[in-house]
Structures are given as structure tokens and as C-alpha cells.
mmCIF file of C-alpha atoms in Angstrom:
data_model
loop_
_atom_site.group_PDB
_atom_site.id
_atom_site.type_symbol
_atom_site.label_atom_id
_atom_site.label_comp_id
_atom_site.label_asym_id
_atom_site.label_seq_id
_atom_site.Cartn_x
_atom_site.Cartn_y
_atom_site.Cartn_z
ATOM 1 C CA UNK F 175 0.000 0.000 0.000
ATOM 2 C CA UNK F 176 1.361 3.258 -1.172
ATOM 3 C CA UNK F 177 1.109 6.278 1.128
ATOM 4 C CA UNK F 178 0.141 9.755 -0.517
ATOM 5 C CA UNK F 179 1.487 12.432 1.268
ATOM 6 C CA UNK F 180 -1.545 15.246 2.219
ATOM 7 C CA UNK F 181 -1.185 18.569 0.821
ATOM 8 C CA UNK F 182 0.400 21.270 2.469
ATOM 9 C CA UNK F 183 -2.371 23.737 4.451
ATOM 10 C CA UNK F 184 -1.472 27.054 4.055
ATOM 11 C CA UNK F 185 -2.553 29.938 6.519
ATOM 12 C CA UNK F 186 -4.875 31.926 5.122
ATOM 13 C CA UNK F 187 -4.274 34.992 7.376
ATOM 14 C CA UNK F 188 -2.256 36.617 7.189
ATOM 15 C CA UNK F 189 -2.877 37.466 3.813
ATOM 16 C CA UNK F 190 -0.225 37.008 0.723
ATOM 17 C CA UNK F 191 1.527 39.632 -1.151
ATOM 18 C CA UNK F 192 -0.708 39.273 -3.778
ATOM 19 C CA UNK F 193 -3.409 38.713 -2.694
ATOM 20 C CA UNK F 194 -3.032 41.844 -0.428
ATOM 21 C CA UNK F 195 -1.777 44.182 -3.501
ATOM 22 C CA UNK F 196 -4.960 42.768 -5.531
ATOM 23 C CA UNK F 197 -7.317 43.571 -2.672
ATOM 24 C CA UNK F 198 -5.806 46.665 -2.342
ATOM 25 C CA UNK F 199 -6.144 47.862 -6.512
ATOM 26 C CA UNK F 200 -9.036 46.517 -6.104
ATOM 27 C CA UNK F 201 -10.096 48.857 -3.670
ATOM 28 C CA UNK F 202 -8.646 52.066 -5.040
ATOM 29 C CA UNK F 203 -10.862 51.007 -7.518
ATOM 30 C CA UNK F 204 -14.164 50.313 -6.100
ATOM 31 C CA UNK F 205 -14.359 52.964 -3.515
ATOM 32 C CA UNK F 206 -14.110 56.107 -5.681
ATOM 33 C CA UNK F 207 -16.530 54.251 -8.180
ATOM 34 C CA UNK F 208 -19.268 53.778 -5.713
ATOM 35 C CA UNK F 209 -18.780 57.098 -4.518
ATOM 36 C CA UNK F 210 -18.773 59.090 -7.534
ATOM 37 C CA UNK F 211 -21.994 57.080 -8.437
ATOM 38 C CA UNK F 212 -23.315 57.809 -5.367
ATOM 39 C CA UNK F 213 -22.960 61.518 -5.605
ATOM 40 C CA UNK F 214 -24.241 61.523 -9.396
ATOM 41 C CA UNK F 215 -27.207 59.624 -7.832
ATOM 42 C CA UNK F 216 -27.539 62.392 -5.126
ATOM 43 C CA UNK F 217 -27.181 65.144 -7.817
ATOM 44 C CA UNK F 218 -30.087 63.410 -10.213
ATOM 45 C CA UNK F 219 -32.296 63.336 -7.167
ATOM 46 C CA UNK F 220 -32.059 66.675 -6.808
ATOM 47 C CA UNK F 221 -32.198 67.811 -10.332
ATOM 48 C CA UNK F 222 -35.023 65.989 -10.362
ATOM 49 C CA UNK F 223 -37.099 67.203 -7.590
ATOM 50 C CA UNK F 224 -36.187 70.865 -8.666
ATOM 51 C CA UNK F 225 -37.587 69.976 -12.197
ATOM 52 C CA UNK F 226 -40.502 68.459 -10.867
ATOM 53 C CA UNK F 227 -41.234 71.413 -8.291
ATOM 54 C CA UNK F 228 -40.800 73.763 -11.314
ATOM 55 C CA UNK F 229 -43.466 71.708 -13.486
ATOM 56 C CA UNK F 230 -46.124 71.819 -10.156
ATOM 57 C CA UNK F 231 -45.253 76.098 -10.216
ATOM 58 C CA UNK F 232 -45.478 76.699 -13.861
ATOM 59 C CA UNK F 233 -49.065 74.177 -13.761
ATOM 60 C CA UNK F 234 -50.274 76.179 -10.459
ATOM 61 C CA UNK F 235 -49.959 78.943 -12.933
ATOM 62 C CA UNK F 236 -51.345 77.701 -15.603
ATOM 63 C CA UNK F 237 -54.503 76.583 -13.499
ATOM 64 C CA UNK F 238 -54.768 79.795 -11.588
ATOM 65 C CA UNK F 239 -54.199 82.282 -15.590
ATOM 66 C CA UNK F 240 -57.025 79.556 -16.648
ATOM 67 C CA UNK F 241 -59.172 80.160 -13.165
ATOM 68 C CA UNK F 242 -58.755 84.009 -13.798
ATOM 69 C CA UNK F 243 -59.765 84.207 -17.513
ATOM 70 C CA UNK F 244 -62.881 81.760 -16.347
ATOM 71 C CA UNK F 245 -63.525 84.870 -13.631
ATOM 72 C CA UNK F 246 -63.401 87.117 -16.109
ATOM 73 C CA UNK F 247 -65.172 85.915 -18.746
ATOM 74 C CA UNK F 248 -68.342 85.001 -15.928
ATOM 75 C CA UNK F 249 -68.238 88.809 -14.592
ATOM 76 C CA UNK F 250 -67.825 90.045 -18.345
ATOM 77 C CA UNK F 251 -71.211 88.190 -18.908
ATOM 78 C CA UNK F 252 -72.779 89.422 -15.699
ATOM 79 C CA UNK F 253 -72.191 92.992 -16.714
#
């Protein structure tokens, strides 16, 4: 009966050198990625609301020039 020899166990912590220089690119990577898209997010969202509190102004307007007209058109007729 032939004996196989087990394979070698290697530590896991602490980390290789490259696994440690990958993790690292890797990271100067990610992090400013997520970031930026996190602040382009943050600058939609608020582009966004603006733009959509502009469009409820300009139709308050609209409704209210609309509501006056209607007034004066009724006390026009009344006259």
C-alpha cells in the first residue's frame, strides 16, 4: 500500500503579497466608483425634484391664468 502524502495547508491569514496588492487595486478602484456614483445619484435626485417642483409652479400657474380668464369671462357676462 502506497502512502500519498496530504497537501500542504497554508494559513490563510495573514494574507499574501498578492493577494493583499490585488485587494488593495481593487479597492482604489471600487471605492471612488461607488462614490462618484453615489454623488451623481444624489445630484439626479435633486435635479429631479427641482424639475418636478418647477413643473407643479409653472401648472399652479397655468390653473390659476385659466381660473382668472374663467372669472373674467363670468363677470364680463354678468355685466
Amino acid at each position: 500500500m502506497m502512502r500519498i502524502p496530504r497537501p500542504l495547508q497554508f494559513n490563510t491569514y495573514p494574507l499574501q503579497v498578492p493577494q493583499r496588492t490585488f485587494l488593495l487595486s481593487c479597492s482604489l478602484v471600487v471605492f471612488p466608483l461607488y462614490r462618484s456614483s453615489n454623488e451623481t445619484l444624489k445630484k439626479q435626485r435633486a435635479y429631479l425634484k427641482i424639475k418636478s417642483i418647477k413643473v407643479q409652479i409653472k401648472y399652479l400657474y397655468e390653473k390659476d391664468a385659466l381660473s382668472l380668464i374663467v372669472l373674467m369671462r363670468q363677470s364680463a357676462q354678468f355685466t
